């Protein structure tokens, strides 16, 4: 009998992933689509509950992923190097977990086989965040949250 092959996220580094594998690693939690504030003195980054207007609040997906950089010039284009160096990716982020050698969590769709498990586990921002279209961005400091890491 042939031994079962280990999945790609256990055998490859982030740098070795194909673009299809890379994209499939995202769990669509949308935490990185939240507005963040950085303390200029300490460098600490705080998350708010305000999310990019282009996030689909039903699916947690970008409504124009292909053109997101044209629509939002500072929308981050994650790279392996960035994953290893930025201080704002949440601990739950699949890329960060892989970079830290933690593997994927039970609720990741590649483990559970269910795209909804990220929501069921309370990892997704859906149901907790508001669109930037519905708030005054001048009030962001009042919308800092600590409901996830
Ligand atoms: S935080 Fe990580 S896993 Fe979540 S949406 Fe962003 S890139 Fe994907």
Short mmCIF file of N, CA, C and O and ligand atoms in Angstrom, two decimals, residues 23 25-33 47 60 78 88-90 92-96 107-108 118 123, ligand 1:
data_model
loop_
_atom_site.label_atom_id
_atom_site.label_comp_id
_atom_site.label_asym_id
_atom_site.label_seq_id
_atom_site.Cartn_x
_atom_site.Cartn_y
_atom_site.Cartn_z
N UNK A 23 -2.33 31.07 -2.48
CA UNK A 23 -3.69 31.62 -2.34
C UNK A 23 -4.57 30.73 -1.48
O UNK A 23 -5.37 31.21 -0.69
N UNK A 25 -3.82 29.03 0.99
CA UNK A 25 -3.46 29.08 2.42
C UNK A 25 -4.27 30.12 3.19
O UNK A 25 -4.48 29.99 4.38
N UNK A 26 -4.69 31.18 2.50
CA UNK A 26 -5.46 32.21 3.19
C UNK A 26 -6.77 31.61 3.70
O UNK A 26 -7.49 30.95 2.96
N UNK A 27 -7.08 31.85 4.98
CA UNK A 27 -8.31 31.26 5.54
C UNK A 27 -9.51 32.20 5.40
O UNK A 27 -10.59 31.89 5.88
N UNK A 28 -9.27 33.38 4.76
CA UNK A 28 -10.35 34.35 4.54
C UNK A 28 -10.94 34.89 5.83
O UNK A 28 -12.12 35.26 5.88
N UNK A 29 -10.12 34.95 6.87
CA UNK A 29 -10.61 35.53 8.12
C UNK A 29 -10.86 37.02 7.97
O UNK A 29 -11.65 37.61 8.70
N UNK A 30 -10.13 37.66 7.02
CA UNK A 30 -10.26 39.09 6.71
C UNK A 30 -9.73 40.00 7.82
O UNK A 30 -9.98 41.21 7.78
N UNK A 31 -9.01 39.45 8.77
CA UNK A 31 -8.45 40.31 9.82
C UNK A 31 -7.48 41.34 9.23
O UNK A 31 -7.38 42.46 9.71
N UNK A 32 -6.75 40.94 8.20
CA UNK A 32 -5.78 41.88 7.64
C UNK A 32 -6.46 42.99 6.85
O UNK A 32 -5.81 43.95 6.45
N UNK A 33 -7.77 42.88 6.61
CA UNK A 33 -8.51 43.92 5.90
C UNK A 33 -9.06 44.97 6.86
O UNK A 33 -9.71 45.92 6.44
N UNK A 47 -5.61 46.88 16.28
CA UNK A 47 -6.67 46.63 15.31
C UNK A 47 -7.93 47.37 15.70
O UNK A 47 -8.22 47.54 16.89
N UNK A 60 -16.70 37.40 3.32
CA UNK A 60 -15.36 37.65 3.86
C UNK A 60 -14.31 37.75 2.76
O UNK A 60 -13.12 37.77 3.03
N UNK A 78 0.86 40.49 0.43
CA UNK A 78 1.71 39.68 1.30
C UNK A 78 2.75 38.89 0.53
O UNK A 78 2.45 38.30 -0.51
N UNK A 88 2.14 42.96 12.48
CA UNK A 88 0.70 43.16 12.60
C UNK A 88 -0.14 41.97 12.12
O UNK A 88 -1.37 42.03 12.25
N UNK A 89 0.48 40.95 11.58
CA UNK A 89 -0.36 39.82 11.18
C UNK A 89 -0.88 39.12 12.43
O UNK A 89 -0.12 38.84 13.35
N UNK A 90 -2.17 38.81 12.47
CA UNK A 90 -2.70 38.14 13.67
C UNK A 90 -2.07 36.76 13.87
O UNK A 90 -1.66 36.12 12.91
N UNK A 92 -3.43 34.11 14.42
CA UNK A 92 -4.20 33.05 13.76
C UNK A 92 -3.91 32.94 12.27
O UNK A 92 -4.27 31.94 11.64
N UNK A 93 -3.26 33.98 11.69
CA UNK A 93 -3.06 33.99 10.24
C UNK A 93 -2.33 32.73 9.79
O UNK A 93 -1.28 32.37 10.33
N UNK A 94 -2.87 32.09 8.76
CA UNK A 94 -2.30 30.83 8.28
C UNK A 94 -0.86 31.01 7.81
O UNK A 94 -0.01 30.14 8.04
N UNK A 95 -0.57 32.13 7.16
CA UNK A 95 0.80 32.36 6.68
C UNK A 95 1.75 32.50 7.87
O UNK A 95 2.85 31.95 7.86
N UNK A 96 1.32 33.24 8.86
CA UNK A 96 2.17 33.41 10.05
C UNK A 96 2.37 32.08 10.75
O UNK A 96 3.48 31.76 11.18
N UNK A 107 -9.50 24.69 12.36
CA UNK A 107 -10.60 25.33 11.66
C UNK A 107 -10.22 25.81 10.26
O UNK A 107 -11.06 26.34 9.53
N UNK A 108 -8.97 25.64 9.88
CA UNK A 108 -8.57 26.04 8.52
C UNK A 108 -9.25 25.12 7.51
O UNK A 108 -9.29 23.91 7.70
N UNK A 118 -13.91 28.62 9.59
CA UNK A 118 -13.24 29.82 10.11
C UNK A 118 -14.24 30.73 10.81
O UNK A 118 -13.90 31.41 11.79
N UNK A 123 -13.01 32.92 14.28
CA UNK A 123 -11.78 33.54 13.80
C UNK A 123 -12.07 34.63 12.78
O UNK A 123 -11.39 35.65 12.71
S1 LIG B 1 -4.98 37.49 8.26
FE1 LIG B 1 -3.87 35.94 7.04
S2 LIG B 1 -5.32 34.23 6.84
FE2 LIG B 1 -6.53 36.03 7.50
S3 LIG B 1 -7.29 36.95 5.60
FE3 LIG B 1 -5.35 37.97 6.10
S4 LIG B 1 -3.77 36.82 4.97
FE4 LIG B 1 -5.63 35.54 5.01
#
